[in-house]
PDB file of C-alpha atoms in Angstrom:
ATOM      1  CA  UNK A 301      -4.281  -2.062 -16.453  1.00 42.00           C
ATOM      2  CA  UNK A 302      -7.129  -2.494 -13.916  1.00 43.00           C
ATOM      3  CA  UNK A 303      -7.839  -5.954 -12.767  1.00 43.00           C
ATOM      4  CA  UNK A 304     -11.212  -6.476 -11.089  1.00 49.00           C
ATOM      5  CA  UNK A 305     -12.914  -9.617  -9.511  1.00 50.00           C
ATOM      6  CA  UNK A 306     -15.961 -10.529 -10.447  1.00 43.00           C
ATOM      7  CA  UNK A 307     -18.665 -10.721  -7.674  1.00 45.00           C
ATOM      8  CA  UNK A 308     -19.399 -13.776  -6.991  1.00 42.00           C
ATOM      9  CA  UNK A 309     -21.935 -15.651  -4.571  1.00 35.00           C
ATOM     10  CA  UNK A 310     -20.214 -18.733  -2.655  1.00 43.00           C
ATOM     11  CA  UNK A 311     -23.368 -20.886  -2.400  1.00 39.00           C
ATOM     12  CA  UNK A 312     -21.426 -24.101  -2.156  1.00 38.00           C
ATOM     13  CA  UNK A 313     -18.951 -22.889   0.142  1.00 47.00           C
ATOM     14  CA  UNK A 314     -21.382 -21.773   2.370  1.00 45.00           C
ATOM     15  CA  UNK A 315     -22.317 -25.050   4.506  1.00 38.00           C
ATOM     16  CA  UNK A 316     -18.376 -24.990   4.983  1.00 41.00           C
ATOM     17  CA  UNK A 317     -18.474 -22.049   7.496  1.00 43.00           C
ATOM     18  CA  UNK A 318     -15.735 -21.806  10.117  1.00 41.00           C
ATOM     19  CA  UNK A 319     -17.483 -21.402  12.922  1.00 40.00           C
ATOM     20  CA  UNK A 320     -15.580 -20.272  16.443  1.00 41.00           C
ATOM     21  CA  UNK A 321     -16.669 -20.238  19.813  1.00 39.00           C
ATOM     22  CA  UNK A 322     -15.824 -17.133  21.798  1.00 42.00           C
ATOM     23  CA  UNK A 323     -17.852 -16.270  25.293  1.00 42.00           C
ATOM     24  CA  UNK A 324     -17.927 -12.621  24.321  1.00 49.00           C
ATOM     25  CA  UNK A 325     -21.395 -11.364  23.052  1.00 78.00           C
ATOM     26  CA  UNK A 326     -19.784  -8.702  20.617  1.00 91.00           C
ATOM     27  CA  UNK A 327     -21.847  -7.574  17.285  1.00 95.00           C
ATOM     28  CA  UNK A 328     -20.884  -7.249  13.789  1.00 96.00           C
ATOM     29  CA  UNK A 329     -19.308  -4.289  13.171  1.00 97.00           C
ATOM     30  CA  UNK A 330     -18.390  -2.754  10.024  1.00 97.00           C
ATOM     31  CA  UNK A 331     -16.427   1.060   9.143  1.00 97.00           C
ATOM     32  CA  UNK A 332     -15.935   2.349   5.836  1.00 98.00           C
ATOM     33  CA  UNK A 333     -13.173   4.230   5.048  1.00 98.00           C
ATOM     34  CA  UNK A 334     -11.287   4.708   7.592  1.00 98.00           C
ATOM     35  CA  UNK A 335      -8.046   6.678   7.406  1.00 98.00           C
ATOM     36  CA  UNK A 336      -4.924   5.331   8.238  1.00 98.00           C
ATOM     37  CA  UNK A 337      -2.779   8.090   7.177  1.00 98.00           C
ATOM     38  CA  UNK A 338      -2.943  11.645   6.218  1.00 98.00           C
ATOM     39  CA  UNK A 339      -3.279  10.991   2.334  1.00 98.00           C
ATOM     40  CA  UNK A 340      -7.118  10.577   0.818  1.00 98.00           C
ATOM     41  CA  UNK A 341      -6.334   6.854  -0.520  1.00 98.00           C
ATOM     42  CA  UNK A 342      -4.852   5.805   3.027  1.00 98.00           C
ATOM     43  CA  UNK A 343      -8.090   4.532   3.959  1.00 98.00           C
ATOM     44  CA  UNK A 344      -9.554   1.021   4.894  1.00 98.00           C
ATOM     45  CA  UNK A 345     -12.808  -0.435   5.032  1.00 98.00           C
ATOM     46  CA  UNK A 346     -12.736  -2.559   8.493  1.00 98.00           C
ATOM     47  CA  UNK A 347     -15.012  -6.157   9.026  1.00 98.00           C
ATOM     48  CA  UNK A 348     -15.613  -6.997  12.140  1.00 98.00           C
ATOM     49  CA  UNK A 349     -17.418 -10.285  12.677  1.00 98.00           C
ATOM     50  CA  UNK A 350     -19.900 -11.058  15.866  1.00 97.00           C
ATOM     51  CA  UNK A 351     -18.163 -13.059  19.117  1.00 94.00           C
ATOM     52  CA  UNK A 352     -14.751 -11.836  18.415  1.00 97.00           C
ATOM     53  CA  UNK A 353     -11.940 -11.702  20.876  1.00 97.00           C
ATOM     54  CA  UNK A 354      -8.545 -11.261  21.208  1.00 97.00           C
ATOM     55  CA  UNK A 355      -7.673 -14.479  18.854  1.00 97.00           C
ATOM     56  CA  UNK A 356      -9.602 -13.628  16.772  1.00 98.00           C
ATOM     57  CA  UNK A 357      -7.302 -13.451  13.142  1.00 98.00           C
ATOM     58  CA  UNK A 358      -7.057 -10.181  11.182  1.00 98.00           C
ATOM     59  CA  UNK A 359      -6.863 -10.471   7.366  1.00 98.00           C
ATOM     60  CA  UNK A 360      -5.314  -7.406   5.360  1.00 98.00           C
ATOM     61  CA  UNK A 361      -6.383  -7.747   1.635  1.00 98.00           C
ATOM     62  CA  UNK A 362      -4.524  -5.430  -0.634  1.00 98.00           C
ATOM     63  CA  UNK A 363      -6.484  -4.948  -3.961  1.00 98.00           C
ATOM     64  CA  UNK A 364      -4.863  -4.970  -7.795  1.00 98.00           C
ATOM     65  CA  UNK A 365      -4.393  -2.915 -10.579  1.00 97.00           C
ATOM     66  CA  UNK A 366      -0.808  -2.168 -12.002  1.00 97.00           C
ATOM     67  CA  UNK A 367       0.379  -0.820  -9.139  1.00 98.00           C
ATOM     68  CA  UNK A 368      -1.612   2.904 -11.118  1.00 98.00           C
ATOM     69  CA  UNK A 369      -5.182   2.036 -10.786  1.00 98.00           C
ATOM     70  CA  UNK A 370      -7.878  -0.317  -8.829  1.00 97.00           C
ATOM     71  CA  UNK A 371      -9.683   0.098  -5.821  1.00 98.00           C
ATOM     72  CA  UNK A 372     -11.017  -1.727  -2.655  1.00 97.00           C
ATOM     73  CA  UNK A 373     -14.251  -2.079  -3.701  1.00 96.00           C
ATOM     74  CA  UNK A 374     -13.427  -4.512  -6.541  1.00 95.00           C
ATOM     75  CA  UNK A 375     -12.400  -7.469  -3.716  1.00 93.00           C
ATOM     76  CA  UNK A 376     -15.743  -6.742  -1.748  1.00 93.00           C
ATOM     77  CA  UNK A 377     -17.254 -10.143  -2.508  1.00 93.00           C
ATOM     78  CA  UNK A 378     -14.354 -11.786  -1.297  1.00 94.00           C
ATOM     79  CA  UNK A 379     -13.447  -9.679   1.467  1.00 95.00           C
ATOM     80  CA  UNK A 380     -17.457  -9.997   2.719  1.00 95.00           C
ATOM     81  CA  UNK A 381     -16.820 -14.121   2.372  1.00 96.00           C
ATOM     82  CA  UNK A 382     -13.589 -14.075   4.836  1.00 97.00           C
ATOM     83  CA  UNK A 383     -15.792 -11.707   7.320  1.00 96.00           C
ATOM     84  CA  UNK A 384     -18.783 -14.112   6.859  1.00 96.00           C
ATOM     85  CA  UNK A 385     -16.209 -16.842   8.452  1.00 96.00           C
ATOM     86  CA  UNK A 386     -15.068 -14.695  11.584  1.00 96.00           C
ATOM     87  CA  UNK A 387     -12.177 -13.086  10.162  1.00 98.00           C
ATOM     88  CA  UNK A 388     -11.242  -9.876  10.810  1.00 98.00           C
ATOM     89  CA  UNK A 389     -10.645  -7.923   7.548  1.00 98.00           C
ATOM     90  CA  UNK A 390      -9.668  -4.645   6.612  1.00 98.00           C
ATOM     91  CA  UNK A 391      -9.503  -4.129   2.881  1.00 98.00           C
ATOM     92  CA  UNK A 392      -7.316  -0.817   2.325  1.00 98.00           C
ATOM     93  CA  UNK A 393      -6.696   1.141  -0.498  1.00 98.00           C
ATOM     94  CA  UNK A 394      -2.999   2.839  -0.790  1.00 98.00           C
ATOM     95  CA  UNK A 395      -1.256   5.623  -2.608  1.00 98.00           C
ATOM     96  CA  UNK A 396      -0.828   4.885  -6.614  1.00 98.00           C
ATOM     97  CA  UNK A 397       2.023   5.140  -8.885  1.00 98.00           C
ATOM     98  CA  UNK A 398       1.117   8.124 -11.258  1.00 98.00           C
ATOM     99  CA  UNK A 399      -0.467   6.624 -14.810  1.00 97.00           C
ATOM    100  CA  UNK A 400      -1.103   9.385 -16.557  1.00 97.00           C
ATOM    101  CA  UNK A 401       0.049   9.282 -20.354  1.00 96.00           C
ATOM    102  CA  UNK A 402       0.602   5.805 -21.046  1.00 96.00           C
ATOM    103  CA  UNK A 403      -1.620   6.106 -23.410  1.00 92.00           C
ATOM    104  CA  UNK A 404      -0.259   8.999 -25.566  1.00 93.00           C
ATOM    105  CA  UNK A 405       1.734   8.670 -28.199  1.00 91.00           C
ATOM    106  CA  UNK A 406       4.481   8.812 -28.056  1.00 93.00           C
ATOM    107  CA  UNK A 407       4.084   7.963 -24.373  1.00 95.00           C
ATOM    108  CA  UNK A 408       4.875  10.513 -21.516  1.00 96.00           C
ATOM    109  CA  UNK A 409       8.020   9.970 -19.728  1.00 97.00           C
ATOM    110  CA  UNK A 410       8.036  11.058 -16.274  1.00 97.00           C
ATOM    111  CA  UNK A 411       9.026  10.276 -12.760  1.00 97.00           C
ATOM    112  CA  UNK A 412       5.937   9.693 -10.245  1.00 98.00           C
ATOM    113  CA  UNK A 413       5.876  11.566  -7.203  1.00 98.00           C
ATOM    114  CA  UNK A 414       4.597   7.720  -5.629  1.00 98.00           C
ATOM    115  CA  UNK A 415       7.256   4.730  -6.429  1.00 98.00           C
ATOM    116  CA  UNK A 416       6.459   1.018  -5.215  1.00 98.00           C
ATOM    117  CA  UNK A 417       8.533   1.827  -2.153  1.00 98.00           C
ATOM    118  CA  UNK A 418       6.165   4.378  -0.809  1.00 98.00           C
ATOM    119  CA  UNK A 419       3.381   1.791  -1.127  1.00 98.00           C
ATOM    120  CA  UNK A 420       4.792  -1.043   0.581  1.00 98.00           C
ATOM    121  CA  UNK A 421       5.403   1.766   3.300  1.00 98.00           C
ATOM    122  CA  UNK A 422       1.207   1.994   3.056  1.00 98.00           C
ATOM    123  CA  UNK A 423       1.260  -1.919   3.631  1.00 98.00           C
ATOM    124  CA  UNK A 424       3.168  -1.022   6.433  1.00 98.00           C
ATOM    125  CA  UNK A 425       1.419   1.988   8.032  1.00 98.00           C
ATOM    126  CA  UNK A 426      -1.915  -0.076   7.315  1.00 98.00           C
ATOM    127  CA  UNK A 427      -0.327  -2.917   9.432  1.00 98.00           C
ATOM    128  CA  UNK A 428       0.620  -0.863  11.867  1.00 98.00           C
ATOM    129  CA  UNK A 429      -2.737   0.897  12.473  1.00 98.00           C
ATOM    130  CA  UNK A 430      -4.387  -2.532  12.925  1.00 98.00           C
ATOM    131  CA  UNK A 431      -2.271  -3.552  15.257  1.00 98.00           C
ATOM    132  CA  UNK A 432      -2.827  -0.328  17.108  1.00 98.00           C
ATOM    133  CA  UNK A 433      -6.683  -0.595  17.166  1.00 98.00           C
ATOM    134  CA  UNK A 434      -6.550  -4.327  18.367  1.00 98.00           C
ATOM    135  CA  UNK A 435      -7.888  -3.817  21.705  1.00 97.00           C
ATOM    136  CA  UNK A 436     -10.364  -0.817  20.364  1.00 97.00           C
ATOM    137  CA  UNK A 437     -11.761  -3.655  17.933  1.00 98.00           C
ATOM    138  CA  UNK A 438     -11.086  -6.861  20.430  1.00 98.00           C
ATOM    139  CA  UNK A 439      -9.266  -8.400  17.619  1.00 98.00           C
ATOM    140  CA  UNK A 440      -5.980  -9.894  17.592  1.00 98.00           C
ATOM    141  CA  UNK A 441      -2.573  -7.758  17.469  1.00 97.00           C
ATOM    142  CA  UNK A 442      -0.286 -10.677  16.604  1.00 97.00           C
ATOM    143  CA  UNK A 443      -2.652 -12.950  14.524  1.00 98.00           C
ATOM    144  CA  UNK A 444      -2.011 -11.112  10.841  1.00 98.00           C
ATOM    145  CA  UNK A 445      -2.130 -12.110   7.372  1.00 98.00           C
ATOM    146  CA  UNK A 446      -2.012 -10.379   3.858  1.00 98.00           C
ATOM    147  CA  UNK A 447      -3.953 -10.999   1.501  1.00 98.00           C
ATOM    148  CA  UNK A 448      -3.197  -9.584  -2.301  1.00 98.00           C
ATOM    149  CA  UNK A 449      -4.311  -9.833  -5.537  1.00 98.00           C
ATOM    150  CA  UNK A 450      -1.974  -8.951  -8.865  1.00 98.00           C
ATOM    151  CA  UNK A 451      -0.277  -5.590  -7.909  1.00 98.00           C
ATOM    152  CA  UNK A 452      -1.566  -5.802  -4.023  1.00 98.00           C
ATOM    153  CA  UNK A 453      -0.034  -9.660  -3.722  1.00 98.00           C
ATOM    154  CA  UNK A 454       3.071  -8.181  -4.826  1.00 98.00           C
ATOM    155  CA  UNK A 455       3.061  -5.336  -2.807  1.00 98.00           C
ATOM    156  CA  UNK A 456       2.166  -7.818   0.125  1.00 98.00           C
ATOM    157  CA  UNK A 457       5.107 -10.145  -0.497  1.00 98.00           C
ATOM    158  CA  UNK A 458       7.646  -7.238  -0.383  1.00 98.00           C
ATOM    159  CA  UNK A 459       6.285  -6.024   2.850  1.00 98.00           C
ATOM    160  CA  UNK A 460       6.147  -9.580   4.190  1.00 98.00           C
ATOM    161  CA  UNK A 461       9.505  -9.909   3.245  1.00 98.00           C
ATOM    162  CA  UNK A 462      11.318  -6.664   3.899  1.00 98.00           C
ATOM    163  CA  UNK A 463      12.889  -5.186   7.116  1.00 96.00           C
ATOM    164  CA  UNK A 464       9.019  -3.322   7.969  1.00 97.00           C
ATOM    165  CA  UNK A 465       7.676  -6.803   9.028  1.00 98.00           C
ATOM    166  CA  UNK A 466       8.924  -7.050  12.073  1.00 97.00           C
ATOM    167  CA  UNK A 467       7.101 -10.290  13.057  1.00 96.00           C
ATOM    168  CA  UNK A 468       3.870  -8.601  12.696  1.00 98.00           C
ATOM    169  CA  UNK A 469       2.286 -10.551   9.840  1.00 98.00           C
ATOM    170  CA  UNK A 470       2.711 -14.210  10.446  1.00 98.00           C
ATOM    171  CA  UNK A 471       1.405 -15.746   6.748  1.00 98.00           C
ATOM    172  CA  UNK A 472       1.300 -14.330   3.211  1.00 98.00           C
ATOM    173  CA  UNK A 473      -1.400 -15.101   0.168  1.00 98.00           C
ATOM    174  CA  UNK A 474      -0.529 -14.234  -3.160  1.00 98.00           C
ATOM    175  CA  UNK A 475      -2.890 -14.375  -5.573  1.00 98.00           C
ATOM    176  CA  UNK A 476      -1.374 -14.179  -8.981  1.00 98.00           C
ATOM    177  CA  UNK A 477       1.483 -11.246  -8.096  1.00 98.00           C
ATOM    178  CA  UNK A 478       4.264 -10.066 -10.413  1.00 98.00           C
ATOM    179  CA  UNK A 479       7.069 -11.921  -8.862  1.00 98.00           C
ATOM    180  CA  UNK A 480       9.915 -10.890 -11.221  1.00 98.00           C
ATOM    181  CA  UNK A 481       9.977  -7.177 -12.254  1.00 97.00           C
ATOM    182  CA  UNK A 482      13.115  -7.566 -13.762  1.00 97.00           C
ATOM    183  CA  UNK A 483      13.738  -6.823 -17.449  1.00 93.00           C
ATOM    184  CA  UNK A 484      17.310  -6.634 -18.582  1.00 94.00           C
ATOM    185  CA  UNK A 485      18.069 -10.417 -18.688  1.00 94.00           C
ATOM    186  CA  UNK A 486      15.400 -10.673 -21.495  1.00 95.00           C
ATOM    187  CA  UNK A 487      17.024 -10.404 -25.242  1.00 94.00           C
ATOM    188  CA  UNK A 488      16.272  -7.364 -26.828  1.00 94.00           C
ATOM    189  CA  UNK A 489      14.393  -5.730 -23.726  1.00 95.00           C
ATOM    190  CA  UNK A 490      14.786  -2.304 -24.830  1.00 94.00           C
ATOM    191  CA  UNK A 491      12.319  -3.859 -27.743  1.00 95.00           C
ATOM    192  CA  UNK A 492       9.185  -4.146 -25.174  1.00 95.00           C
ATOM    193  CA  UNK A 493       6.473  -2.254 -25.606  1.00 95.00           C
ATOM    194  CA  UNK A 494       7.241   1.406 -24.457  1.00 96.00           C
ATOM    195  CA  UNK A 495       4.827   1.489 -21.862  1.00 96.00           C
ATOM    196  CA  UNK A 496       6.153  -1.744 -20.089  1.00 96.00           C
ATOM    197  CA  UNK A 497       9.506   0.216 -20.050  1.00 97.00           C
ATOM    198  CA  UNK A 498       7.454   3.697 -18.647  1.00 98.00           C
ATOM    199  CA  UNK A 499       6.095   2.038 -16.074  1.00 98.00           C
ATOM    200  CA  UNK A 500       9.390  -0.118 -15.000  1.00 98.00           C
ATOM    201  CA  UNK A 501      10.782   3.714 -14.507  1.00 98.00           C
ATOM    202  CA  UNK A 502       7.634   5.047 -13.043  1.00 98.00           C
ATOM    203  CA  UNK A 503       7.600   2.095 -10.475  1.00 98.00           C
ATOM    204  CA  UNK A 504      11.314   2.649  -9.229  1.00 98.00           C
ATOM    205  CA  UNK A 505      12.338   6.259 -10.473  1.00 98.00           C
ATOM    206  CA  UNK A 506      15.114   4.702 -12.864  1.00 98.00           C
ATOM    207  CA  UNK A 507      15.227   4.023 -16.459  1.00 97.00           C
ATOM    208  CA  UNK A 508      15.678  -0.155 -17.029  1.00 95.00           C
ATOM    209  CA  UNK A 509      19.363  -1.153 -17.890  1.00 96.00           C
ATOM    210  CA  UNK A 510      21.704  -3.574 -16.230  1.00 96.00           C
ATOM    211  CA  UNK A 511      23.215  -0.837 -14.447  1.00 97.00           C
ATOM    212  CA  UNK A 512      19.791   0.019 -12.622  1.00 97.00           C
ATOM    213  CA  UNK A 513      18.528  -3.452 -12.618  1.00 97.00           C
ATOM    214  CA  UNK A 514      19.396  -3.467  -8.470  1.00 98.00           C
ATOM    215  CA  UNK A 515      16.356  -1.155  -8.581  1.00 98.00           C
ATOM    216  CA  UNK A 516      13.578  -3.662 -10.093  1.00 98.00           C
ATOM    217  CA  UNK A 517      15.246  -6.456  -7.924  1.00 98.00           C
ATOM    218  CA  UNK A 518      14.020  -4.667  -4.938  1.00 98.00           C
ATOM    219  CA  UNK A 519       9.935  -4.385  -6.328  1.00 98.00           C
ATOM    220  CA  UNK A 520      10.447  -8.200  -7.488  1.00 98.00           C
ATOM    221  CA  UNK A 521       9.211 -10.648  -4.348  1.00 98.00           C
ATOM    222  CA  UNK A 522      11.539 -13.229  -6.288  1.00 98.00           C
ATOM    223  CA  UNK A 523      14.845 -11.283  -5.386  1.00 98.00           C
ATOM    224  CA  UNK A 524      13.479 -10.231  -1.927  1.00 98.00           C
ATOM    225  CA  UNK A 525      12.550 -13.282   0.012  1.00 98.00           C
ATOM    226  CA  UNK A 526      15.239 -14.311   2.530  1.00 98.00           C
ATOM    227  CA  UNK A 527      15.910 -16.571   4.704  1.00 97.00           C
ATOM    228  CA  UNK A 528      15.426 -14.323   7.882  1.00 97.00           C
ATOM    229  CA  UNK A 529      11.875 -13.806   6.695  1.00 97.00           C
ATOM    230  CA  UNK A 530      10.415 -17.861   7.085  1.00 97.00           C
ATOM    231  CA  UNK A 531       6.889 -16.380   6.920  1.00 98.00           C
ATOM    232  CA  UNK A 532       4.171 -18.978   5.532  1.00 98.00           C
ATOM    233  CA  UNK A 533       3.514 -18.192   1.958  1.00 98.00           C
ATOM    234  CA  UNK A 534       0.440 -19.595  -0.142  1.00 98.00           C
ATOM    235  CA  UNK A 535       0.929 -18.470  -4.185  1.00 98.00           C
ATOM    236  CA  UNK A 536      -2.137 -19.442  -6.418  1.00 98.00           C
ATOM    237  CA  UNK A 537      -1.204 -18.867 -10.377  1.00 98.00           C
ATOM    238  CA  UNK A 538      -4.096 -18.694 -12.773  1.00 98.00           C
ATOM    239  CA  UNK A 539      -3.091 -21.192 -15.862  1.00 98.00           C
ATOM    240  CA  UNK A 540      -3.378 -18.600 -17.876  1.00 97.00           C
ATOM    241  CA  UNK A 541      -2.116 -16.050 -16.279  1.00 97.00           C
ATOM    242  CA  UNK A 542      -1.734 -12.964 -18.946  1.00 92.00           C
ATOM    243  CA  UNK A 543      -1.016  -9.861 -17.880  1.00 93.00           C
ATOM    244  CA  UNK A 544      -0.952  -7.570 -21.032  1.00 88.00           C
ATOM    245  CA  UNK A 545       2.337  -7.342 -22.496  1.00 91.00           C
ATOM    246  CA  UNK A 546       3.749  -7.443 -19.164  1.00 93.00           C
ATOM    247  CA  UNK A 547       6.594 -10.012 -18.929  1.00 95.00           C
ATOM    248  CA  UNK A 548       7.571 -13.073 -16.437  1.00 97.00           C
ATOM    249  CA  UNK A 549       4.150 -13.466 -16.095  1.00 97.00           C
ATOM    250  CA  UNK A 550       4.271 -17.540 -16.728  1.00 97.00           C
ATOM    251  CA  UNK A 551       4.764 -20.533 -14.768  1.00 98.00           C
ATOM    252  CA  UNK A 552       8.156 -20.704 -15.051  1.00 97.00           C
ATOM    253  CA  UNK A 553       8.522 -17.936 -13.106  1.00 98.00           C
ATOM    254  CA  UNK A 554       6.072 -18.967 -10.440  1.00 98.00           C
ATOM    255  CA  UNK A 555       8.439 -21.928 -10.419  1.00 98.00           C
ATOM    256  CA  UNK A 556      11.398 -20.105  -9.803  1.00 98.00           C
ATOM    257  CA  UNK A 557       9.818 -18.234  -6.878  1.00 98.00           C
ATOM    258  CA  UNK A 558       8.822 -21.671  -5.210  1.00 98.00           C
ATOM    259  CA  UNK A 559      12.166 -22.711  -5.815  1.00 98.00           C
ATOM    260  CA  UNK A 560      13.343 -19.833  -4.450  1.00 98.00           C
ATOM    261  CA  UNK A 561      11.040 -20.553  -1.497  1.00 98.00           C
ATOM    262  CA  UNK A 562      12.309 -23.710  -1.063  1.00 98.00           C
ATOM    263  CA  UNK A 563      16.025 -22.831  -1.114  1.00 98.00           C
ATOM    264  CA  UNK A 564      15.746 -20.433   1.840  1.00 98.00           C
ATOM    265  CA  UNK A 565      13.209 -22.943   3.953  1.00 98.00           C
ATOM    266  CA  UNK A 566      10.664 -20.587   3.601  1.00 98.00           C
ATOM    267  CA  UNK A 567       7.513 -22.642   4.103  1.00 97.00           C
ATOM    268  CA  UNK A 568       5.212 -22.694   1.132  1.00 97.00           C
ATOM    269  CA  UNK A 569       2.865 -24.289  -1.091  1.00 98.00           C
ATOM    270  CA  UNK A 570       1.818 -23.475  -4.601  1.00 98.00           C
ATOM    271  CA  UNK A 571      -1.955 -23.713  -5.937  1.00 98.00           C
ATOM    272  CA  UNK A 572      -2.799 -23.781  -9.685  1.00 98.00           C
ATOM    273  CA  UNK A 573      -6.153 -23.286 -11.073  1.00 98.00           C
ATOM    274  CA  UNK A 574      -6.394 -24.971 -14.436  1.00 97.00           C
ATOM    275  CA  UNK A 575      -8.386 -22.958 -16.787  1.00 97.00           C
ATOM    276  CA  UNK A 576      -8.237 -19.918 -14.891  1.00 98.00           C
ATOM    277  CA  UNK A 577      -7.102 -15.883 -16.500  1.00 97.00           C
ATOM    278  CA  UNK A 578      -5.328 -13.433 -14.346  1.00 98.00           C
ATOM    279  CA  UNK A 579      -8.238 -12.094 -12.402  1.00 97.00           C
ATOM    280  CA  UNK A 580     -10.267 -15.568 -11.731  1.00 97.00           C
ATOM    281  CA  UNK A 581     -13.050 -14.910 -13.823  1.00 96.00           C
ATOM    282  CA  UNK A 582     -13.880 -18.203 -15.374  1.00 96.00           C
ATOM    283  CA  UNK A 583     -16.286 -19.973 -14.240  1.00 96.00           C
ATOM    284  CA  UNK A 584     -15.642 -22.043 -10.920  1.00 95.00           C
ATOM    285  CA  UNK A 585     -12.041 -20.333 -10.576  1.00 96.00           C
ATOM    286  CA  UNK A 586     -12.832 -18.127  -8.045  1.00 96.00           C
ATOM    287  CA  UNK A 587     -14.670 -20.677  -5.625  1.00 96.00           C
ATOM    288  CA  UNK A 588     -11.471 -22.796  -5.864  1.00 97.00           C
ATOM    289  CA  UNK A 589      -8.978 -20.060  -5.209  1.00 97.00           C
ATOM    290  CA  UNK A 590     -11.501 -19.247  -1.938  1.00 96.00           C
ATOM    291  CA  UNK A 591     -11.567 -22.870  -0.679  1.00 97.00           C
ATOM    292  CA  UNK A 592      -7.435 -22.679  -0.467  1.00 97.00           C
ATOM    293  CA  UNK A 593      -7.400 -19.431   0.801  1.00 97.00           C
ATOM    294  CA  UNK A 594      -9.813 -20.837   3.428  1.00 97.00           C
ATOM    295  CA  UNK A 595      -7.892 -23.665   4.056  1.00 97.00           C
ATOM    296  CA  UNK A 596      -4.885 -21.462   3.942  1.00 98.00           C
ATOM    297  CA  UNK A 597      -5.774 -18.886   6.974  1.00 97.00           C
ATOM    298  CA  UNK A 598      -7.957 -21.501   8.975  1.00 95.00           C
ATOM    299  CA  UNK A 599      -4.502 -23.420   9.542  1.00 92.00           C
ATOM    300  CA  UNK A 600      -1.738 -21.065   8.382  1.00 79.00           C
ATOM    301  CA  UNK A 601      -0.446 -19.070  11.301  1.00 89.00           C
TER     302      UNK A 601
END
């Protein structure tokens, strides 16, 4: 399923501006698709504002969509409003799990050539290739955070979280990510709808059953965070927060997560938007999500 933001004009955020001082005289620069790897999706689109320097803080916004669809350009409003405020953003697109026929029936069963793994490795090659263009861009190399929405704030919590980040992003956003991937603990799983069990298998490489549920621990940011990853970790949930038949979708297991959080001392604070659906397209939803996010990166690491 694709999820897409809406565009949106931030009218009444605007007079809220972050404004920093810098004694550099450096324009506004902006690349589109720029390649960070050898594969045609490995690309970024890079924001660089005016006046930048060295502390100057990079945002890496990871789009949605199922972890088999979506694209960069759907987050462009967004992305444009963090740039607007003197971030540095790069808003890449990564390598997608193979979706083709889900829709047949009976459904397709095969293994994709591209798991989950090999795009949190794009997280972390995209990471990596800011980091290495710092002092090309006069940004900074150790000022990172990731920014996701749906499939990309999962894939962002994993990389936060895994052995990859090796201190090199300092603060995690998730904005409304699949924290639980899990599915043999639910009664009767084998009864979900076929394609929630295709793509569990396309995702990992391995059919769901307890014997293989090790597999969709490691793709669920719930069984990942540790305690040797304290990275500071902002989750907004959408009230209602439906995600086609996928399940663990709910606030109960947002609330597990911050638990979870909690239990390990990672720090972390939890944002609902009342009213809102998965992709923050009621009205208002999206300006609130951007004033915490704001708030969130202004202050966060």
């Amino acid at each position: 399923m694709r999820m897409k933001f809406v565009s949106v004009i931030f009218l009444l955020l605007s007079a809220a501006a972050c404004k920093k001082s810098s004694s550099t005289s450096l324009e506004a620069e902006t690349f589109s698709n720029v390649s960070y790897g050898s594969n045609s999706l490995q690309k970024m689109d890079v924001y660089l504002p005016a006046k930048r320097s060295a502390a100057t803080k990079v945002v890496v916004f990871i789009h949605g969509g199922s972890f088999i669809g979506g694209d960069k350009s759907d987050y462009a409003s967004l992305v444009e409003e963090l740039y607007k405020r003197d971030f540095a953003v790069v808003n890449i697109n990564y390598r997608l799990v193979d979706g083709s026929g889900l829709e047949t029936n009976p459904i397709t069963h095969k293994k994709s050539s591209i798991l989950m793994a090999d795009q949190v490795t794009d997280v972390s090659a995209a990471v990596d290739f800011v980091i290495s263009k710092a002092e090309d861009w006069q940004i900074s190399s150790s000022k990172i955070a990731i920014v996701g929405h749906s499939a990309g704030a999962t894939l962002g919590l994993l990389y936060t979280y895994g052995n990859k980040n090796t201190s090199k992003v300092k603060a995690v956003a998730n904005l409304a990510g699949a924290l639980d991937q899990t599915f043999t603990d639910i009664p009767n799983y084998s009864a979900l709808p076929a394609q929630v069990l295709e793509l569990g298998y396309r995702y990992t490489g391995y059919d769901a059953s307890p014997a293989n549920e090790g597999f969709y621990k490691a793709i669920s940011p719930l069984y990942v965070a540790n305690a040797s990853q304290k990275v500071n970790t902002l989750t907004i949930f959408p009230e209602n927060n439906a995600v086609g038949a996928f399940p663990k979708q709910n606030r109960a297991t947002f609330d597990a997560f911050g638990s979870k959080l909690n239990q390990l001392g990672v720090p972390h604070k939890f944002v609902q938007i009342p009213g809102a659906d998965h992709s923050f397209t009621t009205a208002g939803s999206i300006q609130l999500v951007f004033i915490e996010l704001l708030s969130f990166l202004s202050s966060g690491f």
